[in-house]
Structures are given as C-alpha cells and as structure tokens.
Amino acid sequence: MNVKSIAEYSATEQRAAERVLDTLDQLELRMDAHFARQRQHQRAQFRGRATIRIPAPGAEPISFEVYSRSLSQGGLSFICPQEIHAERLLVGLHLPNGECRWFHGVIMRSREVTDEEFWEYGVAFHGRAEF
C-alpha cells in the first residue's frame, strides 16, 4: 500500500483537501446538535497535521502525514486521498513543542467524500503508544 503524504500533494490536491475540510466542517456544524448528546467526549474543531503509521508484518510500517480535524479525547477525524484498508493504526499528534504523541487507533468510520478524490476516516483512540 502506497499512501501519499501531504508533502506529495499537487497544488490541485492541496486545494481539494481545503475544500473537503471546509465541507466536512460545515456538515459537522449542521449535525452537531443531534450527535453531540450521543458522544462520550466533546469534540474540538482542530485543523492540523497528524502522522499515520500502519503496521506491516515483516516490513517497515507504512507512514504518511494527513490533515486532521475534529479532535477529542476519544479520537479524531482525518482525510486522505487514498482508501485505507487497514483497521488498526498508530496516530501521531504533533505538539506545539515539537514532540509527537502517539496513540493506538482503530478506524471506526470511512467514507468517500462526494465529488472529491478524498476519503474521511474516523479513528477511535485505544491508549497511548510508546516508542
């Protein structure tokens, strides 16, 4: 599996990523009143970068950078121009001090964003990961 990292996006893909993030933020605002009561953790609007690592048995893990959004204690949402077929992954959140905090994650939701060549993923955190 070869997944593009943000640094490899073309100018067209960068613009598409911005449109996708804007669209998803607008959808979430409309749906928030209904789903906010059902969530275990309050979400914060968060646009940033995260590093995703997918374990590859017998090989180096697949690692790539993504745009993330909608962060909570329980997980986050991110977008990617390719479909990811893994269920379990590691999520690295980049802190302001330059450190990266890693979490074990499970993809709970994936959906193709209509009219754009991106996928959105909802990941539930399952504890801290240490390296």
The first five atom37 places (N, CA, C, CB, O) and aatype in JSON, in Angstrom:
{
  "aatype": [12, 2, 19, 11, 15, 9, 0, 6, 18, 15, 0, 16, 6, 5, 1, 0, 0, 6, 1, 19, 10, 3, 16, 10, 3, 5, 10, 6, 10, 1, 12, 3, 0, 8, 13, 0, 1, 5, 1, 5, 8, 5, 1, 0, 5, 13, 1, 7, 1, 0, 16, 9, 1, 9, 14, 0, 14, 7, 0, 6, 14, 9, 15, 13, 6, 19, 18, 15, 1, 15, 10, 15, 5, 7, 7, 10, 15, 13, 9, 4, 14, 5, 6, 9, 8, 0, 6, 1, 10, 10, 19, 7, 10, 8, 10, 14, 2, 7, 6, 4, 1, 17, 13, 8, 7, 19, 9, 12, 1, 15, 1, 6, 19, 16, 3, 6, 6, 13, 17, 6, 18, 7, 19, 0, 13, 8, 7, 1, 0, 6, 13],
  "atom_mask": [
    [1, 1, 1, 1, 1],
    [1, 1, 1, 1, 1],
    [1, 1, 1, 1, 1],
    [1, 1, 1, 1, 1],
    [1, 1, 1, 1, 1],
    [1, 1, 1, 1, 1],
    [1, 1, 1, 1, 1],
    [1, 1, 1, 1, 1],
    [1, 1, 1, 1, 1],
    [1, 1, 1, 1, 1],
    [1, 1, 1, 1, 1],
    [1, 1, 1, 1, 1],
    [1, 1, 1, 1, 1],
    [1, 1, 1, 1, 1],
    [1, 1, 1, 1, 1],
    [1, 1, 1, 1, 1],
    [1, 1, 1, 1, 1],
    [1, 1, 1, 1, 1],
    [1, 1, 1, 1, 1],
    [1, 1, 1, 1, 1],
    [1, 1, 1, 1, 1],
    [1, 1, 1, 1, 1],
    [1, 1, 1, 1, 1],
    [1, 1, 1, 1, 1],
    [1, 1, 1, 1, 1],
    [1, 1, 1, 1, 1],
    [1, 1, 1, 1, 1],
    [1, 1, 1, 1, 1],
    [1, 1, 1, 1, 1],
    [1, 1, 1, 1, 1],
    [1, 1, 1, 1, 1],
    [1, 1, 1, 1, 1],
    [1, 1, 1, 1, 1],
    [1, 1, 1, 1, 1],
    [1, 1, 1, 1, 1],
    [1, 1, 1, 1, 1],
    [1, 1, 1, 1, 1],
    [1, 1, 1, 1, 1],
    [1, 1, 1, 1, 1],
    [1, 1, 1, 1, 1],
    [1, 1, 1, 1, 1],
    [1, 1, 1, 1, 1],
    [1, 1, 1, 1, 1],
    [1, 1, 1, 1, 1],
    [1, 1, 1, 1, 1],
    [1, 1, 1, 1, 1],
    [1, 1, 1, 1, 1],
    [1, 1, 1, 0, 1],
    [1, 1, 1, 1, 1],
    [1, 1, 1, 1, 1],
    [1, 1, 1, 1, 1],
    [1, 1, 1, 1, 1],
    [1, 1, 1, 1, 1],
    [1, 1, 1, 1, 1],
    [1, 1, 1, 1, 1],
    [1, 1, 1, 1, 1],
    [1, 1, 1, 1, 1],
    [1, 1, 1, 0, 1],
    [1, 1, 1, 1, 1],
    [1, 1, 1, 1, 1],
    [1, 1, 1, 1, 1],
    [1, 1, 1, 1, 1],
    [1, 1, 1, 1, 1],
    [1, 1, 1, 1, 1],
    [1, 1, 1, 1, 1],
    [1, 1, 1, 1, 1],
    [1, 1, 1, 1, 1],
    [1, 1, 1, 1, 1],
    [1, 1, 1, 1, 1],
    [1, 1, 1, 1, 1],
    [1, 1, 1, 1, 1],
    [1, 1, 1, 1, 1],
    [1, 1, 1, 1, 1],
    [1, 1, 1, 0, 1],
    [1, 1, 1, 0, 1],
    [1, 1, 1, 1, 1],
    [1, 1, 1, 1, 1],
    [1, 1, 1, 1, 1],
    [1, 1, 1, 1, 1],
    [1, 1, 1, 1, 1],
    [1, 1, 1, 1, 1],
    [1, 1, 1, 1, 1],
    [1, 1, 1, 1, 1],
    [1, 1, 1, 1, 1],
    [1, 1, 1, 1, 1],
    [1, 1, 1, 1, 1],
    [1, 1, 1, 1, 1],
    [1, 1, 1, 1, 1],
    [1, 1, 1, 1, 1],
    [1, 1, 1, 1, 1],
    [1, 1, 1, 1, 1],
    [1, 1, 1, 0, 1],
    [1, 1, 1, 1, 1],
    [1, 1, 1, 1, 1],
    [1, 1, 1, 1, 1],
    [1, 1, 1, 1, 1],
    [1, 1, 1, 1, 1],
    [1, 1, 1, 0, 1],
    [1, 1, 1, 1, 1],
    [1, 1, 1, 1, 1],
    [1, 1, 1, 1, 1],
    [1, 1, 1, 1, 1],
    [1, 1, 1, 1, 1],
    [1, 1, 1, 1, 1],
    [1, 1, 1, 0, 1],
    [1, 1, 1, 1, 1],
    [1, 1, 1, 1, 1],
    [1, 1, 1, 1, 1],
    [1, 1, 1, 1, 1],
    [1, 1, 1, 1, 1],
    [1, 1, 1, 1, 1],
    [1, 1, 1, 1, 1],
    [1, 1, 1, 1, 1],
    [1, 1, 1, 1, 1],
    [1, 1, 1, 1, 1],
    [1, 1, 1, 1, 1],
    [1, 1, 1, 1, 1],
    [1, 1, 1, 1, 1],
    [1, 1, 1, 1, 1],
    [1, 1, 1, 1, 1],
    [1, 1, 1, 1, 1],
    [1, 1, 1, 0, 1],
    [1, 1, 1, 1, 1],
    [1, 1, 1, 1, 1],
    [1, 1, 1, 1, 1],
    [1, 1, 1, 1, 1],
    [1, 1, 1, 0, 1],
    [1, 1, 1, 1, 1],
    [1, 1, 1, 1, 1],
    [1, 1, 1, 1, 1],
    [1, 1, 1, 1, 1]
  ],
  "atom_positions": [
    [[0.85, -1.18, 0.0], [0.0, 0.0, 0.0], [0.9, 1.24, 0.0], [-0.97, 0.0, 1.23], [1.77, 1.38, 0.86]],
    [[0.68, 2.11, -0.95], [1.41, 3.35, -1.03], [0.43, 4.5, -0.86], [2.18, 3.46, -2.39], [-0.45, 4.7, -1.69]],
    [[0.57, 5.25, 0.22], [-0.35, 6.34, 0.52], [0.42, 7.65, 0.46], [-1.03, 6.14, 1.91], [1.5, 7.78, 1.04]],
    [[-0.14, 8.63, -0.24], [0.51, 9.93, -0.36], [0.52, 10.67, 0.96], [-0.18, 10.78, -1.42], [-0.46, 10.68, 1.7]],
    [[1.65, 11.29, 1.23], [1.79, 12.18, 2.36], [1.47, 13.6, 1.9], [3.23, 12.09, 2.97], [1.55, 13.89, 0.71]],
    [[1.12, 14.48, 2.81], [0.76, 15.86, 2.48], [1.82, 16.52, 1.6], [0.57, 16.68, 3.74], [1.47, 17.24, 0.65]],
    [[3.09, 16.29, 1.89], [4.17, 16.92, 1.13], [4.17, 16.5, -0.35], [5.52, 16.56, 1.76], [4.75, 17.19, -1.18]],
    [[3.51, 15.38, -0.66], [3.45, 14.88, -2.04], [2.21, 15.35, -2.81], [3.49, 13.38, -2.03], [2.07, 15.05, -3.99]],
    [[1.3, 16.07, -2.14], [0.09, 16.53, -2.81], [0.44, 17.56, -3.88], [-0.91, 17.13, -1.79], [1.32, 18.4, -3.69]],
    [[-0.24, 17.47, -5.0], [-0.11, 18.5, -6.03], [-0.87, 19.74, -5.56], [-0.66, 18.0, -7.42], [-1.59, 19.69, -4.57]],
    [[-0.72, 20.84, -6.27], [-1.46, 22.06, -5.94], [-2.96, 21.81, -6.03], [-1.05, 23.22, -6.89], [-3.73, 22.32, -5.21]],
    [[-3.39, 21.03, -7.0], [-4.8, 20.68, -7.15], [-5.29, 19.88, -5.95], [-5.03, 19.89, -8.46], [-6.38, 20.12, -5.44]],
    [[-4.49, 18.92, -5.51], [-4.87, 18.1, -4.34], [-4.89, 18.94, -3.07], [-3.9, 16.91, -4.17], [-5.74, 18.71, -2.2]],
    [[-3.98, 19.9, -2.93], [-3.99, 20.79, -1.76], [-5.29, 21.6, -1.71], [-2.77, 21.75, -1.79], [-5.91, 21.72, -0.66]],
    [[-5.7, 22.14, -2.87], [-6.96, 22.91, -2.93], [-8.15, 22.0, -2.63], [-7.13, 23.58, -4.31], [-9.07, 22.4, -1.93]],
    [[-8.12, 20.79, -3.17], [-9.21, 19.83, -2.91], [-9.27, 19.48, -1.43], [-9.01, 18.55, -3.75], [-10.36, 19.36, -0.87]],
    [[-8.12, 19.31, -0.79], [-8.09, 19.0, 0.64], [-8.74, 20.12, 1.45], [-6.64, 18.77, 1.12], [-9.49, 19.86, 2.38]],
    [[-8.45, 21.37, 1.1], [-9.07, 22.51, 1.78], [-10.58, 22.5, 1.6], [-8.48, 23.82, 1.26], [-11.33, 22.74, 2.56]],
    [[-11.04, 22.23, 0.38], [-12.49, 22.17, 0.12], [-13.13, 21.04, 0.94], [-12.77, 21.95, -1.39], [-14.2, 21.23, 1.52]],
    [[-12.48, 19.9, 0.99], [-13.01, 18.76, 1.74], [-13.11, 19.1, 3.22], [-12.12, 17.51, 1.54], [-14.14, 18.84, 3.84]],
    [[-12.07, 19.69, 3.78], [-12.1, 20.07, 5.19], [-13.21, 21.09, 5.46], [-10.75, 20.64, 5.63], [-13.91, 20.98, 6.46]],
    [[-13.36, 22.07, 4.58], [-14.43, 23.07, 4.74], [-15.8, 22.41, 4.68], [-14.32, 24.16, 3.66], [-16.68, 22.71, 5.5]],
    [[-15.99, 21.52, 3.72], [-17.27, 20.81, 3.57], [-17.59, 19.97, 4.81], [-17.25, 19.92, 2.32], [-18.71, 20.0, 5.31]],
    [[-16.61, 19.24, 5.29], [-16.82, 18.39, 6.47], [-17.11, 19.22, 7.71], [-15.6, 17.51, 6.72], [-17.94, 18.84, 8.54]],
    [[-16.44, 20.36, 7.85], [-16.72, 21.26, 8.98], [-18.15, 21.78, 8.92], [-15.73, 22.43, 8.99], [-18.83, 21.85, 9.95]],
    [[-18.62, 22.14, 7.73], [-19.99, 22.64, 7.58], [-21.01, 21.55, 7.91], [-20.22, 23.16, 6.16], [-22.0, 21.81, 8.59]],
    [[-20.76, 20.33, 7.43], [-21.66, 19.21, 7.73], [-21.7, 18.94, 9.22], [-21.22, 17.95, 6.98], [-22.77, 18.7, 9.78]],
    [[-20.55, 18.99, 9.86], [-20.5, 18.72, 11.3], [-21.26, 19.77, 12.09], [-19.05, 18.65, 11.78], [-21.93, 19.45, 13.06]],
    [[-21.17, 21.03, 11.68], [-21.91, 22.09, 12.36], [-23.41, 21.83, 12.3], [-21.59, 23.46, 11.75], [-24.13, 22.04, 13.28]],
    [[-23.88, 21.38, 11.15], [-25.31, 21.1, 11.0], [-25.76, 19.9, 11.82], [-25.65, 20.87, 9.54], [-26.88, 19.89, 12.34]],
    [[-24.9, 18.9, 11.94], [-25.27, 17.66, 12.62], [-24.93, 17.69, 14.11], [-24.59, 16.49, 11.97], [-25.38, 16.82, 14.86]],
    [[-24.15, 18.66, 14.54], [-23.63, 18.67, 15.91], [-24.72, 18.69, 16.97], [-22.75, 19.86, 16.11], [-24.59, 18.02, 17.99]],
    [[-25.78, 19.42, 16.74], [-26.85, 19.5, 17.74], [-27.44, 18.13, 18.03], [-27.94, 20.45, 17.28], [-27.8, 17.83, 19.17]],
    [[-27.55, 17.31, 17.02], [-28.13, 15.97, 17.2], [-27.13, 15.0, 17.82], [-28.62, 15.42, 15.86], [-27.46, 14.3, 18.78]],
    [[-25.92, 14.94, 17.28], [-24.96, 13.92, 17.71], [-24.16, 14.29, 18.94], [-24.02, 13.63, 16.6], [-23.6, 13.41, 19.59]],
    [[-24.08, 15.57, 19.29], [-23.27, 15.99, 20.43], [-23.7, 15.29, 21.71], [-23.35, 17.49, 20.6], [-22.86, 14.97, 22.55]],
    [[-25.01, 15.06, 21.88], [-25.51, 14.41, 23.09], [-25.13, 12.94, 23.15], [-27.02, 14.55, 23.18], [-25.08, 12.36, 24.23]],
    [[-24.87, 12.32, 22.0], [-24.56, 10.9, 21.95], [-23.08, 10.61, 22.12], [-25.05, 10.33, 20.65], [-22.7, 9.45, 22.32]],
    [[-22.23, 11.61, 22.03], [-20.79, 11.41, 22.09], [-20.31, 11.28, 23.52], [-20.06, 12.56, 21.39], [-20.82, 11.94, 24.43]],
    [[-19.31, 10.43, 23.7], [-18.71, 10.26, 25.02], [-17.75, 11.39, 25.36], [-17.99, 8.93, 25.1], [-17.6, 11.75, 26.52]],
    [[-17.1, 11.95, 24.34], [-16.11, 13.01, 24.54], [-16.46, 14.21, 23.67], [-14.68, 12.5, 24.22], [-16.87, 14.06, 22.51]],
    [[-16.29, 15.4, 24.25], [-16.56, 16.61, 23.5], [-15.5, 16.77, 22.41], [-16.58, 17.84, 24.42], [-14.31, 16.56, 22.65]],
    [[-15.95, 17.15, 21.22], [-15.04, 17.37, 20.1], [-14.6, 18.81, 20.06], [-15.7, 16.97, 18.77], [-15.34, 19.72, 20.44]],
    [[-13.38, 19.01, 19.6], [-12.86, 20.35, 19.35], [-12.53, 20.45, 17.88], [-11.61, 20.67, 20.25], [-11.92, 19.54, 17.31]],
    [[-12.92, 21.56, 17.25], [-12.52, 21.77, 15.87], [-11.01, 21.9, 15.87], [-13.21, 23.04, 15.24], [-10.45, 22.71, 16.61]],
    [[-10.37, 21.12, 15.05], [-8.91, 21.08, 15.04], [-8.45, 20.81, 13.62], [-8.35, 20.0, 16.02], [-8.72, 19.74, 13.06]],
    [[-7.78, 21.75, 13.06], [-7.16, 21.53, 11.75], [-5.67, 21.5, 11.99], [-7.56, 22.65, 10.71], [-5.06, 22.48, 12.4]],
    [[-5.11, 20.36, 11.72], [-3.68, 20.22, 11.89], [-3.18, 19.05, 11.07], [0.0, 0.0, 0.0], [-3.88, 18.53, 10.21]],
    [[-1.98, 18.67, 11.37], [-1.37, 17.53, 10.69], [-1.17, 16.42, 11.7], [-0.04, 17.92, 10.02], [-0.89, 16.66, 12.88]],
    [[-1.31, 15.23, 11.22], [-1.04, 14.05, 12.05], [-0.25, 13.08, 11.18], [-2.38, 13.39, 12.59], [-0.34, 13.1, 9.96]],
    [[0.51, 12.24, 11.84], [1.24, 11.19, 11.14], [0.52, 9.88, 11.4], [2.74, 11.12, 11.61], [0.19, 9.56, 12.54]],
    [[0.29, 9.14, 10.36], [-0.36, 7.83, 10.45], [0.69, 6.76, 10.15], [-1.58, 7.72, 9.46], [1.45, 6.87, 9.19]],
    [[0.72, 5.74, 10.98], [1.58, 4.58, 10.74], [0.71, 3.33, 10.73], [2.71, 4.48, 11.81], [-0.04, 3.06, 11.67]],
    [[0.84, 2.58, 9.65], [0.11, 1.33, 9.52], [1.11, 0.2, 9.61], [-0.7, 1.26, 8.19], [2.01, 0.09, 8.77]],
    [[0.98, -0.65, 10.64], [1.92, -1.77, 10.77], [1.87, -2.68, 9.55], [1.62, -2.58, 12.04], [0.81, -2.96, 9.0]],
    [[3.04, -3.13, 9.13], [3.16, -4.06, 8.0], [3.98, -5.25, 8.49], [3.82, -3.37, 6.74], [5.2, -5.14, 8.62]],
    [[3.33, -6.39, 8.76], [4.05, -7.55, 9.3], [5.26, -7.92, 8.44], [3.11, -8.74, 9.4], [5.15, -8.11, 7.23]],
    [[6.41, -8.01, 9.09], [7.63, -8.4, 8.4], [8.28, -7.3, 7.59], [0.0, 0.0, 0.0], [9.23, -7.55, 6.85]],
    [[7.78, -6.07, 7.7], [8.33, -4.96, 6.94], [8.22, -3.68, 7.76], [7.61, -4.8, 5.57], [7.61, -3.66, 8.83]],
    [[8.82, -2.63, 7.24], [8.7, -1.31, 7.87], [7.23, -0.87, 7.82], [9.63, -0.26, 7.17], [6.54, -1.15, 6.84]],
    [[6.77, -0.19, 8.86], [5.39, 0.31, 8.8], [5.24, 1.35, 7.69], [4.98, 0.93, 10.16], [6.2, 2.03, 7.33]],
    [[4.05, 1.45, 7.17], [3.72, 2.47, 6.17], [3.43, 3.75, 6.95], [2.48, 2.05, 5.26], [2.59, 3.74, 7.86]],
    [[4.11, 4.83, 6.62], [3.97, 6.07, 7.37], [3.7, 7.21, 6.41], [5.24, 6.35, 8.2], [4.35, 7.33, 5.37]],
    [[2.72, 8.06, 6.76], [2.38, 9.2, 5.92], [1.71, 10.27, 6.77], [1.45, 8.78, 4.75], [1.17, 9.97, 7.84]],
    [[1.74, 11.51, 6.29], [1.16, 12.63, 7.01], [-0.19, 12.99, 6.39], [2.11, 13.84, 6.99], [-0.35, 12.96, 5.17]],
    [[-1.16, 13.33, 7.25], [-2.52, 13.65, 6.81], [-2.98, 14.95, 7.47], [-3.5, 12.5, 7.15], [-2.4, 15.41, 8.45]],
    [[-4.05, 15.52, 6.91], [-4.73, 16.63, 7.57], [-5.76, 16.03, 8.51], [-5.4, 17.6, 6.53], [-6.54, 15.16, 8.14]],
    [[-5.74, 16.52, 9.74], [-6.7, 16.01, 10.73], [-7.66, 17.12, 11.12], [-5.96, 15.46, 11.98], [-7.42, 18.31, 10.9]],
    [[-8.77, 16.68, 11.71], [-9.8, 17.63, 12.14], [-10.62, 16.96, 13.24], [-10.71, 18.07, 10.94], [-10.54, 15.74, 13.43]],
    [[-11.38, 17.74, 13.95], [-12.34, 17.21, 14.91], [-11.71, 16.26, 15.91], [-13.46, 16.51, 14.18], [-12.01, 15.07, 15.92]],
    [[-10.85, 16.79, 16.74], [-10.12, 16.02, 17.74], [-10.89, 15.95, 19.05], [-8.73, 16.63, 17.98], [-11.52, 16.93, 19.46]],
    [[-10.84, 14.79, 19.71], [-11.4, 14.64, 21.06], [-10.51, 13.69, 21.84], [-12.89, 14.12, 21.02], [-9.56, 13.13, 21.28]],
    [[-10.81, 13.51, 23.11], [-10.06, 12.54, 23.92], [-10.18, 11.14, 23.35], [-10.56, 12.56, 25.36], [-9.26, 10.33, 23.49]],
    [[-11.28, 10.87, 22.71], [-11.56, 9.52, 22.22], [-11.09, 9.23, 20.81], [0.0, 0.0, 0.0], [-11.08, 8.07, 20.4]],
    [[-10.68, 10.27, 20.05], [-10.23, 10.0, 18.69], [-10.14, 11.26, 17.85], [0.0, 0.0, 0.0], [-10.14, 12.37, 18.37]],
    [[-10.07, 11.06, 16.54], [-10.0, 12.17, 15.62], [-10.51, 11.75, 14.26], [-8.59, 12.71, 15.52], [-10.73, 10.57, 13.99]],
    [[-10.67, 12.74, 13.41], [-11.05, 12.53, 12.03], [-9.88, 13.02, 11.18], [-12.39, 13.26, 11.66], [-9.25, 14.02, 11.52]],
    [[-9.6, 12.32, 10.08], [-8.58, 12.8, 9.15], [-9.01, 12.49, 7.73], [-7.21, 12.18, 9.45], [-9.87, 11.64, 7.49]],
    [[-8.39, 13.19, 6.77], [-8.68, 12.95, 5.36], [-7.42, 12.45, 4.67], [-9.21, 14.23, 4.68], [-6.3, 12.72, 5.09]],
    [[-7.66, 11.7, 3.59], [-6.57, 11.08, 2.85], [-7.03, 10.87, 1.41], [-6.12, 9.73, 3.51], [-8.2, 10.54, 1.19]],
    [[-6.14, 11.05, 0.41], [-6.58, 10.88, -0.97], [-6.71, 9.43, -1.42], [-5.63, 11.58, -1.88], [-7.16, 9.17, -2.53]],
    [[-6.33, 8.49, -0.58], [-6.47, 7.07, -0.93], [-7.35, 6.36, 0.09], [-5.09, 6.4, -1.02], [-7.48, 6.79, 1.24]],
    [[-7.92, 5.27, -0.35], [-8.67, 4.41, 0.56], [-7.66, 3.59, 1.37], [-9.67, 3.47, -0.2], [-6.71, 3.05, 0.81]],
    [[-7.89, 3.51, 2.67], [-7.03, 2.74, 3.56], [-7.78, 1.48, 3.94], [-6.62, 3.57, 4.84], [-8.92, 1.53, 4.39]],
    [[-7.14, 0.34, 3.74], [-7.8, -0.93, 4.02], [-7.46, -1.51, 5.38], [-7.46, -1.92, 2.95], [-7.99, -2.56, 5.76]],
    [[-6.58, -0.86, 6.11], [-6.21, -1.34, 7.45], [-7.29, -0.97, 8.45], [-4.85, -0.75, 7.88], [-8.03, -0.01, 8.25]],
    [[-7.37, -1.72, 9.51], [-8.3, -1.4, 10.59], [-7.57, -0.73, 11.75], [-9.03, -2.67, 11.07], [-8.06, 0.23, 12.33]],
    [[-6.4, -1.25, 12.07], [-5.61, -0.72, 13.19], [-4.44, 0.09, 12.67], [-5.1, -1.87, 14.09], [-3.84, -0.23, 11.64]],
    [[-4.14, 1.16, 13.4], [-3.04, 2.03, 13.01], [-2.52, 2.78, 14.23], [-3.48, 3.01, 11.92], [-3.08, 2.68, 15.32]],
    [[-1.46, 3.51, 14.03], [-0.93, 4.41, 15.05], [-1.13, 5.83, 14.55], [0.59, 4.12, 15.35], [-0.96, 6.12, 13.37]],
    [[-1.5, 6.73, 15.47], [-1.72, 8.13, 15.14], [-0.74, 8.96, 15.94], [-3.2, 8.57, 15.42], [-0.68, 8.87, 17.16]],
    [[0.04, 9.78, 15.24], [0.98, 10.68, 15.89], [0.46, 12.1, 15.81], [0.0, 0.0, 0.0], [0.28, 12.65, 14.72]],
    [[0.21, 12.71, 16.97], [-0.25, 14.1, 17.03], [0.94, 14.99, 17.35], [-1.38, 14.28, 18.1], [1.66, 14.77, 18.33]],
    [[1.15, 15.99, 16.51], [2.29, 16.88, 16.65], [1.96, 17.99, 17.65], [2.68, 17.47, 15.29], [1.01, 18.75, 17.44]],
    [[2.73, 18.07, 18.71], [2.51, 19.06, 19.76], [3.25, 20.36, 19.44], [2.96, 18.5, 21.13], [4.23, 20.34, 18.69]],
    [[2.81, 21.49, 20.01], [3.46, 22.77, 19.74], [4.95, 22.79, 20.1], [2.75, 23.86, 20.5], [5.73, 23.54, 19.51]],
    [[5.35, 21.98, 21.07], [6.76, 21.97, 21.48], [7.64, 21.11, 20.56], [6.88, 21.46, 22.91], [8.83, 20.95, 20.83]],
    [[7.06, 20.58, 19.49], [7.83, 19.79, 18.53], [7.78, 18.29, 18.75], [0.0, 0.0, 0.0], [8.19, 17.52, 17.89]],
    [[7.27, 17.87, 19.9], [7.16, 16.44, 20.18], [5.97, 15.85, 19.43], [7.0, 16.19, 21.7], [5.1, 16.57, 18.94]],
    [[5.97, 14.53, 19.34], [4.86, 13.82, 18.72], [4.33, 12.82, 19.74], [5.3, 13.1, 17.39], [5.08, 12.0, 20.25]],
    [[3.04, 12.89, 20.02], [2.41, 11.97, 20.97], [1.66, 10.92, 20.16], [1.45, 12.72, 21.96], [0.84, 11.26, 19.31]],
    [[1.93, 9.64, 20.43], [1.39, 8.54, 19.64], [0.26, 7.83, 20.37], [2.49, 7.55, 19.29], [0.28, 7.67, 21.59]],
    [[-0.73, 7.4, 19.58], [-1.88, 6.68, 20.1], [-2.17, 5.47, 19.22], [-3.12, 7.6, 20.18], [-2.01, 5.52, 18.0]],
    [[-2.6, 4.38, 19.86], [-3.12, 3.24, 19.11], [-4.52, 3.65, 18.64], [-3.16, 1.91, 19.99], [-5.27, 4.26, 19.4]],
    [[-4.86, 3.32, 17.41], [-6.16, 3.71, 16.9], [-6.81, 2.61, 16.08], [0.0, 0.0, 0.0], [-6.14, 1.73, 15.53]],
    [[-8.12, 2.67, 16.01], [-8.92, 1.75, 15.2], [-9.83, 2.61, 14.32], [-9.76, 0.74, 16.1], [-10.52, 3.5, 14.81]],
    [[-9.82, 2.33, 13.02], [-10.71, 3.06, 12.11], [-12.14, 2.57, 12.34], [-10.28, 2.85, 10.61], [-12.45, 1.39, 12.15]],
    [[-12.98, 3.5, 12.77], [-14.38, 3.17, 13.07], [-15.32, 3.56, 11.94], [-14.8, 3.86, 14.35], [-16.41, 3.01, 11.8]],
    [[-14.87, 4.53, 11.13], [-15.72, 5.02, 10.05], [-14.83, 5.43, 8.89], [-16.62, 6.2, 10.51], [-13.79, 6.06, 9.08]],
    [[-15.25, 5.08, 7.7], [-14.57, 5.58, 6.5], [-15.65, 5.89, 5.47], [-13.52, 4.55, 5.94], [-16.62, 5.15, 5.32]],
    [[-15.44, 6.99, 4.77], [-16.4, 7.36, 3.73], [-15.69, 8.18, 2.67], [-17.61, 8.15, 4.33], [-14.82, 9.0, 2.96]],
    [[-16.08, 7.93, 1.45], [-15.54, 8.7, 0.34], [-16.27, 10.03, 0.3], [-15.68, 7.94, -1.01], [-17.49, 10.08, 0.43]],
    [[-15.53, 11.11, 0.13], [-16.14, 12.43, 0.06], [-16.63, 12.65, -1.37], [-15.12, 13.56, 0.5], [-15.85, 12.6, -2.32]],
    [[-17.92, 12.88, -1.51], [-18.55, 13.02, -2.81], [-17.91, 14.13, -3.63], [-20.04, 13.28, -2.65], [-17.63, 15.21, -3.1]],
    [[-17.68, 13.87, -4.9], [-17.14, 14.83, -5.86], [-15.69, 15.23, -5.61], [-17.98, 16.04, -5.87], [-15.19, 16.13, -6.29]],
    [[-15.03, 14.62, -4.68], [-13.61, 14.88, -4.43], [-12.92, 13.53, -4.33], [-13.39, 15.75, -3.11], [-13.54, 12.53, -3.97]],
    [[-11.66, 13.5, -4.64], [-10.94, 12.24, -4.56], [-10.25, 12.11, -3.21], [-9.91, 12.12, -5.7], [-9.03, 11.95, -3.12]],
    [[-11.06, 12.2, -2.15], [-10.56, 12.06, -0.79], [-11.47, 11.14, 0.0], [-10.44, 13.42, -0.09], [-12.65, 10.97, -0.33]],
    [[-10.92, 10.56, 1.04], [-11.66, 9.75, 1.99], [-11.53, 10.41, 3.35], [-11.13, 8.28, 2.02], [-10.49, 10.98, 3.68]],
    [[-12.6, 10.31, 4.15], [-12.54, 10.76, 5.53], [-12.57, 9.52, 6.42], [-13.73, 11.73, 5.87], [-13.3, 8.56, 6.15]],
    [[-11.77, 9.56, 7.48], [-11.68, 8.44, 8.42], [-11.93, 8.94, 9.83], [-10.29, 7.75, 8.33], [-11.43, 9.99, 10.23]],
    [[-12.72, 8.19, 10.57], [-12.93, 8.44, 11.98], [-12.18, 7.38, 12.75], [0.0, 0.0, 0.0], [-12.41, 6.18, 12.56]],
    [[-11.28, 7.8, 13.63], [-10.43, 6.88, 14.37], [-10.72, 7.0, 15.86], [-8.93, 7.16, 14.08], [-10.77, 8.1, 16.41]],
    [[-10.91, 5.85, 16.5], [-11.06, 5.82, 17.97], [-9.7, 5.49, 18.57], [-12.15, 4.76, 18.42], [-9.03, 4.54, 18.14]],
    [[-9.3, 6.28, 19.56], [-8.04, 6.01, 20.25], [-8.24, 4.85, 21.23], [-7.52, 7.28, 21.0], [-9.28, 4.72, 21.87]],
    [[-7.21, 4.01, 21.31], [-7.22, 2.87, 22.24], [-5.95, 2.87, 23.05], [-7.37, 1.53, 21.48], [-5.26, 1.85, 23.15]],
    [[-5.63, 4.02, 23.65], [-4.48, 4.13, 24.53], [-3.26, 4.73, 23.86], [0.0, 0.0, 0.0], [-3.15, 4.79, 22.64]],
    [[-2.35, 5.16, 24.72], [-1.1, 5.75, 24.27], [-0.17, 4.68, 23.75], [-0.43, 6.53, 25.39], [-0.21, 3.54, 24.21]],
    [[0.65, 5.03, 22.8], [1.68, 4.15, 22.26], [3.03, 4.78, 22.58], [1.51, 3.93, 20.71], [3.21, 5.99, 22.43]],
    [[3.96, 3.99, 23.01], [5.29, 4.49, 23.35], [6.3, 3.9, 22.39], [5.66, 4.13, 24.81], [6.21, 2.73, 22.01]],
    [[7.28, 4.72, 21.98], [8.35, 4.28, 21.1], [9.67, 4.41, 21.8], [8.36, 5.06, 19.8], [10.71, 4.08, 21.23]]
  ]
}
